[in-house]
mmCIF file of C-alpha atoms in Angstrom:
data_model
loop_
_atom_site.group_PDB
_atom_site.id
_atom_site.type_symbol
_atom_site.label_atom_id
_atom_site.label_comp_id
_atom_site.label_asym_id
_atom_site.label_seq_id
_atom_site.Cartn_x
_atom_site.Cartn_y
_atom_site.Cartn_z
ATOM 1 C CA UNK A 1 3.169 -91.192 -7.990
ATOM 2 C CA UNK A 2 0.201 -88.818 -8.025
ATOM 3 C CA UNK A 3 0.506 -84.967 -8.851
ATOM 4 C CA UNK A 4 -0.544 -81.657 -9.428
ATOM 5 C CA UNK A 5 0.446 -79.030 -11.421
ATOM 6 C CA UNK A 6 -0.090 -75.237 -10.897
ATOM 7 C CA UNK A 7 0.075 -72.853 -13.916
ATOM 8 C CA UNK A 8 -1.636 -69.767 -14.486
ATOM 9 C CA UNK A 9 -2.497 -70.097 -17.503
ATOM 10 C CA UNK A 10 -4.624 -73.013 -18.613
ATOM 11 C CA UNK A 11 -3.090 -73.598 -22.119
ATOM 12 C CA UNK A 12 -0.141 -75.171 -20.204
ATOM 13 C CA UNK A 13 -1.990 -77.313 -17.360
ATOM 14 C CA UNK A 14 -4.004 -78.646 -20.285
ATOM 15 C CA UNK A 15 -0.479 -79.339 -22.670
ATOM 16 C CA UNK A 16 1.389 -80.292 -19.956
ATOM 17 C CA UNK A 17 -1.092 -83.048 -18.226
ATOM 18 C CA UNK A 18 -1.620 -84.027 -22.342
ATOM 19 C CA UNK A 19 2.350 -84.512 -22.304
ATOM 20 C CA UNK A 20 2.608 -86.407 -18.669
ATOM 21 C CA UNK A 21 0.057 -89.195 -20.132
ATOM 22 C CA UNK A 22 2.456 -90.840 -21.311
ATOM 23 C CA UNK A 23 5.160 -90.950 -18.110
ATOM 24 C CA UNK A 24 4.873 -94.637 -16.217
ATOM 25 C CA UNK A 25 4.134 -94.358 -13.405
ATOM 26 C CA UNK A 26 3.177 -90.245 -12.838
ATOM 27 C CA UNK A 27 -0.548 -89.857 -12.070
ATOM 28 C CA UNK A 28 -1.516 -86.272 -12.842
ATOM 29 C CA UNK A 29 -4.342 -85.940 -10.494
ATOM 30 C CA UNK A 30 -5.214 -82.183 -10.323
ATOM 31 C CA UNK A 31 -3.775 -79.205 -12.988
ATOM 32 C CA UNK A 32 -5.514 -75.923 -10.829
ATOM 33 C CA UNK A 33 -4.868 -72.459 -12.491
ATOM 34 C CA UNK A 34 -4.302 -70.640 -8.761
ATOM 35 C CA UNK A 35 -2.107 -71.629 -5.823
ATOM 36 C CA UNK A 36 -5.190 -71.475 -3.559
ATOM 37 C CA UNK A 37 -7.177 -73.962 -5.002
ATOM 38 C CA UNK A 38 -4.051 -76.339 -5.379
ATOM 39 C CA UNK A 39 -3.858 -76.078 -0.843
ATOM 40 C CA UNK A 40 -6.793 -76.551 -0.791
ATOM 41 C CA UNK A 41 -6.679 -79.489 -2.767
ATOM 42 C CA UNK A 42 -4.329 -82.076 -1.306
ATOM 43 C CA UNK A 43 -5.281 -80.680 2.632
ATOM 44 C CA UNK A 44 -8.074 -83.338 1.934
ATOM 45 C CA UNK A 45 -5.853 -85.502 -1.099
ATOM 46 C CA UNK A 46 -2.495 -86.673 -0.706
ATOM 47 C CA UNK A 47 0.502 -86.247 -3.593
ATOM 48 C CA UNK A 48 3.724 -86.931 -4.066
ATOM 49 C CA UNK A 49 4.913 -84.232 -6.130
ATOM 50 C CA UNK A 50 4.380 -80.694 -7.280
ATOM 51 C CA UNK A 51 5.195 -79.081 -11.161
ATOM 52 C CA UNK A 52 4.453 -75.619 -9.903
ATOM 53 C CA UNK A 53 5.012 -72.323 -12.481
ATOM 54 C CA UNK A 54 7.467 -70.058 -10.239
ATOM 55 C CA UNK A 55 5.642 -66.362 -11.458
ATOM 56 C CA UNK A 56 1.449 -66.770 -10.956
ATOM 57 C CA UNK A 57 -0.259 -63.621 -9.105
ATOM 58 C CA UNK A 58 -1.188 -63.845 -5.475
ATOM 59 C CA UNK A 59 1.356 -66.252 -4.587
ATOM 60 C CA UNK A 60 4.412 -67.335 -6.360
ATOM 61 C CA UNK A 61 5.738 -71.476 -7.090
ATOM 62 C CA UNK A 62 8.108 -70.874 -4.314
ATOM 63 C CA UNK A 63 5.647 -69.707 -1.852
ATOM 64 C CA UNK A 64 3.445 -72.164 -3.048
ATOM 65 C CA UNK A 65 5.964 -75.515 -2.381
ATOM 66 C CA UNK A 66 7.114 -73.782 0.745
ATOM 67 C CA UNK A 67 3.128 -74.301 2.550
ATOM 68 C CA UNK A 68 2.593 -78.085 0.732
#
């Protein structure tokens, strides 16, 4: 399953990616610190799952989920 992770804290992103490597059939194809980076990515690369931080500046995770 192709997934992205979006969180405004880079340490959280790195840890999530590292921990998710042990989950079978989960392929984290992108880790982004802003919603705009994630939206730009999914315009050209389809995903099946998104792990989103709810509280982020500019666009929060709920708003991003609606856009995705």
